[in-house]
Coordinates of C-alpha atoms in Angstrom, one line a residue:
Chain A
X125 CA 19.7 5.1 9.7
X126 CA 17.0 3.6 11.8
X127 CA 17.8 0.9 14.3
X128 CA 16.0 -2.4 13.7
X129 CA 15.2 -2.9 17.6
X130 CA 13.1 0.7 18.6
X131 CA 13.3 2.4 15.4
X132 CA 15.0 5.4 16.8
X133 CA 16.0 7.8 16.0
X134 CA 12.5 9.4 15.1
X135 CA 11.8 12.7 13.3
X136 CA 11.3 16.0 15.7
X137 CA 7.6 16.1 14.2
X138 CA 7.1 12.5 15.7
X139 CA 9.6 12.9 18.6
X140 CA 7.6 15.7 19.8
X141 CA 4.0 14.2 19.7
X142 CA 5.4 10.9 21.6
X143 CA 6.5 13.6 24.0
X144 CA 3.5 15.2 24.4
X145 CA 0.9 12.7 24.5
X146 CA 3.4 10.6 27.4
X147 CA 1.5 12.9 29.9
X148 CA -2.0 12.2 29.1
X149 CA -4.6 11.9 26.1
X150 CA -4.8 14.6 23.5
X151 CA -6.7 15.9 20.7
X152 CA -5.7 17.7 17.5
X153 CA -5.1 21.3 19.1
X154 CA -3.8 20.1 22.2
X155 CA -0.9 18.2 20.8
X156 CA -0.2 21.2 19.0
X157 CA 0.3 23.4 21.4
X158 CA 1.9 21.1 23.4
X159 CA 4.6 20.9 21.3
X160 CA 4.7 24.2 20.6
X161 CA 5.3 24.8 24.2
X162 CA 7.6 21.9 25.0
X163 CA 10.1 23.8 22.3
X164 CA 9.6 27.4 23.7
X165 CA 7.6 27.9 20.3
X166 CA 10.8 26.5 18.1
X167 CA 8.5 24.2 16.7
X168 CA 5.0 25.2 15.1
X169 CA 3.3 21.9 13.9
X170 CA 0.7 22.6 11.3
X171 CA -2.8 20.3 10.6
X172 CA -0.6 18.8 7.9
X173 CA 2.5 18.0 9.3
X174 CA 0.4 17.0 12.7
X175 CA -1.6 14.7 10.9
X176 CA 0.7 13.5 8.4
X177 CA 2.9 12.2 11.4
X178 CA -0.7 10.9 13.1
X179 CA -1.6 9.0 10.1
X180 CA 2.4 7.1 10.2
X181 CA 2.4 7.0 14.0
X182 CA -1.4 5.1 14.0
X183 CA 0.0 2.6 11.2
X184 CA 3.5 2.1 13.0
X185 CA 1.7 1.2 16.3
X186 CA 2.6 3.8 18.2
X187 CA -0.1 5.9 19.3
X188 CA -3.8 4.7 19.5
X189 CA -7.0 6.1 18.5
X190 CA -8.5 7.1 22.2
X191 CA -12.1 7.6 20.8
X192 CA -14.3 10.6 20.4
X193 CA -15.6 13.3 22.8
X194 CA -17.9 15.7 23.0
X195 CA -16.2 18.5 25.4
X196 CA -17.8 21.2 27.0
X197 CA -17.7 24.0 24.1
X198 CA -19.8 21.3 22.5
X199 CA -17.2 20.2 19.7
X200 CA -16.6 16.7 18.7
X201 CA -12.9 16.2 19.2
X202 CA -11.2 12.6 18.6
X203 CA -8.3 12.2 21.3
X204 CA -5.3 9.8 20.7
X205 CA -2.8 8.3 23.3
X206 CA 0.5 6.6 23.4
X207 CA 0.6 2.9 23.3
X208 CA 3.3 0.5 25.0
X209 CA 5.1 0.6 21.6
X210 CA 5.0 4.0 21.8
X211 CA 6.0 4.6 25.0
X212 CA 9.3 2.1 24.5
X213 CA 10.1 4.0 21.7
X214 CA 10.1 7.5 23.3
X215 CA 12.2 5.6 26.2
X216 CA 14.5 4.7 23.2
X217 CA 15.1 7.7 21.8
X218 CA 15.2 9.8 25.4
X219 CA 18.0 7.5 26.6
X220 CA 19.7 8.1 22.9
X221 CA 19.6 11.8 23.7
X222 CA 21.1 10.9 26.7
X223 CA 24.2 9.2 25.6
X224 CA 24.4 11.8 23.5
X225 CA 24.6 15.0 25.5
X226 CA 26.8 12.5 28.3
X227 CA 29.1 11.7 25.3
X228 CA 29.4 15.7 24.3
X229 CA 30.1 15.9 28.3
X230 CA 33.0 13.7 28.1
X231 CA 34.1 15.3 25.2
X232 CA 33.5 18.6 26.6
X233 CA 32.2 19.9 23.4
X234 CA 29.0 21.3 25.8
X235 CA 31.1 22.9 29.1
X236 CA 29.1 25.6 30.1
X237 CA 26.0 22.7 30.0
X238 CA 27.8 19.8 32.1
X239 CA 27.1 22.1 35.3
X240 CA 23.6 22.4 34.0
X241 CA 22.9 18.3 32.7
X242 CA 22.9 16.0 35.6
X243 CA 22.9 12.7 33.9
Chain B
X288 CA -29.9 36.5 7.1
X289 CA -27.6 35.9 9.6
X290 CA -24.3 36.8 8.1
X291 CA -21.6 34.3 8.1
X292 CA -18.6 34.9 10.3
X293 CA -15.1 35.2 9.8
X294 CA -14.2 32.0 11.4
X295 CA -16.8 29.9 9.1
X296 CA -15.8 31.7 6.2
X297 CA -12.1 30.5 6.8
X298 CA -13.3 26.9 7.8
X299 CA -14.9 26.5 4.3
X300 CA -12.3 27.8 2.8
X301 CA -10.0 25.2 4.9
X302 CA -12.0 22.6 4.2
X303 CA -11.7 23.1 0.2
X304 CA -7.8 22.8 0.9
X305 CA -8.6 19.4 2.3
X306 CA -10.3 18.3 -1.0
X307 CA -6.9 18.4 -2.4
X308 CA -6.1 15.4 -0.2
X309 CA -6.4 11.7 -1.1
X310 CA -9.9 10.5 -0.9
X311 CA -8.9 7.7 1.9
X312 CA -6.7 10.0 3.7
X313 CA -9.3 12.8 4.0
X314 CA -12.0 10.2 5.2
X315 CA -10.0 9.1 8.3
X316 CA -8.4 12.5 9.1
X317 CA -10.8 15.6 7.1
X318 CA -13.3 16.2 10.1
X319 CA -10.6 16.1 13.0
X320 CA -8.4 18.4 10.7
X321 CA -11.5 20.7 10.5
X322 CA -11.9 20.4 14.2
X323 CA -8.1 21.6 14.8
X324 CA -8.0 24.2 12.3
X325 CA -11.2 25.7 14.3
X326 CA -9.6 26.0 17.3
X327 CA -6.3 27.0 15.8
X328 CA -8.4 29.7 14.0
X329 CA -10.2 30.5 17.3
X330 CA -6.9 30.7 19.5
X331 CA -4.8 32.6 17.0
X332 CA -6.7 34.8 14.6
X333 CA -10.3 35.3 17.0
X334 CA -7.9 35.9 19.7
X335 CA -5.9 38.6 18.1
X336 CA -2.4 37.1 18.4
X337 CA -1.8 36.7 14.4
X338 CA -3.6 38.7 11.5
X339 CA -4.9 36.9 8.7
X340 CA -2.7 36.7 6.2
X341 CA 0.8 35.4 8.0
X342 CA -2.0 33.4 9.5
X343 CA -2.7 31.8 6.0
X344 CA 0.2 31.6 5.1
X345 CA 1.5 29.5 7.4
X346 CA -1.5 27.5 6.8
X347 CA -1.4 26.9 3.3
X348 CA 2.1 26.3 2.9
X349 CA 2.1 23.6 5.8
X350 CA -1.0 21.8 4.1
X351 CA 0.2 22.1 0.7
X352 CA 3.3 20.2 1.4
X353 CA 1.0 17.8 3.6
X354 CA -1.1 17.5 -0.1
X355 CA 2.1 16.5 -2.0
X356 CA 3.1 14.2 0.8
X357 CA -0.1 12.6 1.1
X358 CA -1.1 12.1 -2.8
X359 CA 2.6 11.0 -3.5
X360 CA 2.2 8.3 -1.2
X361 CA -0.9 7.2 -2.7
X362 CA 1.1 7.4 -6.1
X363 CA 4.1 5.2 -4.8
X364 CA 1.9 2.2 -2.9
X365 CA -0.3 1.9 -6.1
X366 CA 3.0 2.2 -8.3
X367 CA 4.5 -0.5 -5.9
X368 CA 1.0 -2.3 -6.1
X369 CA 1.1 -2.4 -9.6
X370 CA 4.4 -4.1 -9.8
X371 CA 3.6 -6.6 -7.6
X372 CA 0.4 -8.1 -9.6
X373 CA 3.0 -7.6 -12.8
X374 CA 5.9 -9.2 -11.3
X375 CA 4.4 -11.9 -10.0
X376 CA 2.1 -12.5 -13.6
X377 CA 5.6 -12.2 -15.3
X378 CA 7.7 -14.8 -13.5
X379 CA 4.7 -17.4 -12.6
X380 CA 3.8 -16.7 -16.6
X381 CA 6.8 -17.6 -18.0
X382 CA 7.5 -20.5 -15.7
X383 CA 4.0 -21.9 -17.0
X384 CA 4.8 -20.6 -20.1
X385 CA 7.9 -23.5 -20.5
X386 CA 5.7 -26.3 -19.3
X387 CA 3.2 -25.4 -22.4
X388 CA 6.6 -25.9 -24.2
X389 CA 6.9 -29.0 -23.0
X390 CA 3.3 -29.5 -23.6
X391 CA 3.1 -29.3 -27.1
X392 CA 6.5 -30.7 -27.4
X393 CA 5.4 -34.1 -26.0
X394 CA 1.6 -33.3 -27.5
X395 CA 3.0 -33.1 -31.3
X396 CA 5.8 -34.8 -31.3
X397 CA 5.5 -38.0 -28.9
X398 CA 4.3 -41.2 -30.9
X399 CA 0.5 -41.7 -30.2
X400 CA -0.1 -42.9 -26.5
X401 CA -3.8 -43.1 -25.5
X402 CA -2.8 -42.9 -21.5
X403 CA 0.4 -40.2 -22.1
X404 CA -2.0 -38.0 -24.0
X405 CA -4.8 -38.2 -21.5
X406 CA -2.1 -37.9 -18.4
X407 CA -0.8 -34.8 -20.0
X408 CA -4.1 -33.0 -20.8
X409 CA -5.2 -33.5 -17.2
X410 CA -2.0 -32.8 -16.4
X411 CA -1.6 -29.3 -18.1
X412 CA -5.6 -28.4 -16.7
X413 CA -3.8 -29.1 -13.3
X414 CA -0.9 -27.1 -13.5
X415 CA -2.2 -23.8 -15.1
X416 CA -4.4 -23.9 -11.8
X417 CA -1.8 -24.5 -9.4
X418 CA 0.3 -21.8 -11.2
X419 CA -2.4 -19.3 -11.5
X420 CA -3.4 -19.4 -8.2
X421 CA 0.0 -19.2 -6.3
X422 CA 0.7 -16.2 -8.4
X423 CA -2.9 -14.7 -6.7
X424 CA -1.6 -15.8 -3.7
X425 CA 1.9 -14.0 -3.4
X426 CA 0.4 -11.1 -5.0
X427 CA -2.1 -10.7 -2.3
X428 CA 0.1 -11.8 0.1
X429 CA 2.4 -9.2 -0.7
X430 CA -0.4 -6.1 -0.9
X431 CA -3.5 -7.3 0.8
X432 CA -5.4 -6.4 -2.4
X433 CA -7.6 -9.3 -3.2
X434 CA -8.0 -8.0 -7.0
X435 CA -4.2 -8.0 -6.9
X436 CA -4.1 -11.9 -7.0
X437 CA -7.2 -11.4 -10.2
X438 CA -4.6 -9.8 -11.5
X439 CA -1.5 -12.0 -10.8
X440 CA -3.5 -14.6 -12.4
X441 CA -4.8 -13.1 -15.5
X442 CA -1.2 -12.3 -16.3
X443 CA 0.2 -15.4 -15.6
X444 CA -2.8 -17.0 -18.0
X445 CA -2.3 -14.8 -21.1
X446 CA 1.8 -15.0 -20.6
X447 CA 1.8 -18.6 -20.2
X448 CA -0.5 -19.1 -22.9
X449 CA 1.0 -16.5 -25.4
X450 CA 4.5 -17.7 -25.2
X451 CA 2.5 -21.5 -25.6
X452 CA 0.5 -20.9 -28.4
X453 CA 3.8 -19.2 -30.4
X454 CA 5.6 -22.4 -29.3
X455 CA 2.8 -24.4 -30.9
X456 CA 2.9 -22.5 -34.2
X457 CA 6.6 -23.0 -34.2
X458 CA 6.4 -26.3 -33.4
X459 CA 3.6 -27.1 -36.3
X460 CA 5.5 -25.5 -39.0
X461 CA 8.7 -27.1 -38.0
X462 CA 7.4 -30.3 -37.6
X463 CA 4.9 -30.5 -39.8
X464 CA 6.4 -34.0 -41.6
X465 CA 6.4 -35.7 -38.3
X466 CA 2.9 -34.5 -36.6
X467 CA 1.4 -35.6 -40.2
X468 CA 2.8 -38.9 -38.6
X469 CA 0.8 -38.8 -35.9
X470 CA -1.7 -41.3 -35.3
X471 CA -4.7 -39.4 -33.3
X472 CA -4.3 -36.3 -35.8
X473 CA -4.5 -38.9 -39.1
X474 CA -7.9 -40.9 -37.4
X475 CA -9.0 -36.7 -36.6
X476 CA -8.4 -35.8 -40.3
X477 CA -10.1 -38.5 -41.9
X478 CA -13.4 -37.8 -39.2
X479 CA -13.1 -33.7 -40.4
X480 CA -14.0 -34.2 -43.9
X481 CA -11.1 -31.6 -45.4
X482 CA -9.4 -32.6 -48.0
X483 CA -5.1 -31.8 -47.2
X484 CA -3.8 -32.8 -43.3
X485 CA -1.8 -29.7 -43.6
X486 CA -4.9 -27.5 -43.8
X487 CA -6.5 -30.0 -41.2
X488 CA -3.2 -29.6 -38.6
X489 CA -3.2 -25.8 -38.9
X490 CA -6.6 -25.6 -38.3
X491 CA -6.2 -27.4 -35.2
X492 CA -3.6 -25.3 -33.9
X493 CA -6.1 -22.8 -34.1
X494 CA -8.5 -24.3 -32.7
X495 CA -6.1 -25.2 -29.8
X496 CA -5.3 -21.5 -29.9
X497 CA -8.6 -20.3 -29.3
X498 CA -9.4 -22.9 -26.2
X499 CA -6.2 -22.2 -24.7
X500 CA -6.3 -18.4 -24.7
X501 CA -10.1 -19.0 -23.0
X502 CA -9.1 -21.4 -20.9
X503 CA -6.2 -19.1 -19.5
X504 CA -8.0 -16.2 -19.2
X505 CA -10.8 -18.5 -17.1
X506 CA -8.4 -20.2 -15.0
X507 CA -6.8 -17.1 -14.3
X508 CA -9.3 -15.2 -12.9
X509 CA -10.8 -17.6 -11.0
X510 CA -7.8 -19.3 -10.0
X511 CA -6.0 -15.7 -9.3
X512 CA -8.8 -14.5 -7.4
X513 CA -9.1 -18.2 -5.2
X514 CA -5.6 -17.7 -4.4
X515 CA -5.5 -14.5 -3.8
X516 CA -8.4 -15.3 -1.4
X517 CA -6.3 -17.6 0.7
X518 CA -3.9 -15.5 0.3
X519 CA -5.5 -12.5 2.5
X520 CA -7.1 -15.3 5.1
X521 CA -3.2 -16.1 6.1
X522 CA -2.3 -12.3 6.0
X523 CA -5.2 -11.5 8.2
X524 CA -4.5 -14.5 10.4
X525 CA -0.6 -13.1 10.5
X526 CA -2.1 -9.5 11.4
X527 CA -3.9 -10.9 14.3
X528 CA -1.3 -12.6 15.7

């Protein structure tokens, strides 16, 4: 069911990694537990899944290799960050979450939320 | 001896899960998946928050999914590879395989015409190249595997020239009192020496058989492999752009 225009809408596993890297560069670990915190701990990404979805998002153009580092506990970490593609498609799929919970409003399938959701 | 630790035990044991993966996949991703199973290990287990075993659990059942994942999308692109080379080797083969109809149509059964006979030998050389090497260059094109379009062609050569030389046996047999009519295979039979035409025509046919088969298998491969050549200069041009 994906649209031909920004390929929304994206798996959770992707979804979330867009999500977290659209604040700043991230290795491995750090994506992880980004996501792990951006879902109150709903979501637990494991090195497969994680890199599974790396692997598709790299070849689909929407994240970016963002080199090597060596950081201070002496580890060689490689970071990755979000490209324009990338960031257009998290736009895409936020605003489709947005129609979405303003359509439920409307609907008033979400009441005790529409106080709550200022769209 | 320095005794080795619980956190290097468990990356070595990590890192024999990640031999399960496929040998491309775990050469772009093996040491950063090492790297964040460290720190993973470090933050949850060294820390305290999880024991061991829910610990590696949770490990193994995420990474042996990622294996199946991983190895059955290996399976699928060479699957879909696969067809591609064998699709393309079946349509350009039987396509080529129709002209050598033709061929030895005209070749047996035309009266004796020094410039037809010439045009259409030249003509045939040209053709199984042309063939050959556009069948190496959509297979290529499609994949980005330049032994793809080796491939592509080979087929197309042995297809084209299996369903040929069958036509030509057909052909012989079925015409055999009009190709004994033939002017160039009378002036041949008198310079081979054998005593009956028949013997001297089926003989030919073999001949014919045996130059044809290496001349498709040549073609092919070099022609598949040319094409196929071109074939991922314009796809690597495309990707640039």
């Amino acid at each position: 069911m994906k649209t031909e225009e920004d390929g929304t809408p994206l798996t959770p596993a992707v979804f979330y990694i867009l999500l977290s890297l659209a604040i700043g560069e991230k290795h491995g670990y750090e994506i992880m537990k980004q996501v792990k915190q951006d879902t109150q701990g709903k979501i637990t990404m494991g090195n497969g899944t994680l890199y599974g979805s790396i692997k598709r998002m790299l070849t689909d153009g929407l994240i970016e290799d963002g080199g090597e580092r060596v950081d201070p506990d002496k580890e060689r970490r490689k970071y990755y960050r979000l490209t324009e593609r990338g960031r257009q498609t998290l736009g895409a799929e936020m605003q489709r979450y947005v129609e979405t919970v303003r359509l439920m409003q409307e609907r008033q399938l979400i009441p005790r939320l529409s106080g709550q959701v200022n769209l | 001896m320095r005794r080795e630790s619980s956190k290097e035990k468990a990356t070595r044991l990590y890192a024999f899960l990640l031999t399960l993966y496929p040998q491309g996949y775990k050469y772009a991703f093996g040491p950063q998946m090492v790297q964040t199973f460290k720190d993973y290990y470090a933050d949850v287990v060294e820390s305290g928050q999880q024991a061991e075993v829910p610990f590696w659990f949770g490990v193994v059942s995420d990474e042996v999914r990622g294996i199946l994942r991983e190895q059955l999308a290996v399976l699928k692109e060479s699957t879909s590879m696969n067809n591609v080379w064998i699709k393309q080797g079946i349509l350009f083969g039987i396509l080529l395989g129709i002209i050598h109809i033709g061929y030895n149509l005209i070749n047996n059964l035309a009266p004796a015409n020094l410039t037809l006979n010439s045009l259409l030998n030249n003509s045939i050389l040209l053709i199984v190249a042309i063939f050959t090497s556009v069948a190496g260059y959509i297979a290529v094109r499609k994949t980005g595997q330049l032994k793809m379009g080796t491939y592509a062609g080979l087929c197309t050569g042995l297809l084209s020239i299996g369903i040929g030389i069958s036509a030509l046996f057909l052909i012989t047999f079925a015409f055999m009192s009009i190709i004994r009519q033939n002017a160039f295979m009378i002036f041949d039979f008198h310079r081979s020496g054998l005593s009956s035409i028949d013997e001297f025509i089926i003989q030919d046919a073999v001949g014919a058989t045996i130059v044809g088969i290496t001349f498709s298998l040549l073609a092919g491969g070099i022609c598949g492999t040319f094409g196929g050549y071109l074939g991922k200069i314009v796809k690597g041009r495309e990707n640039d752009e």
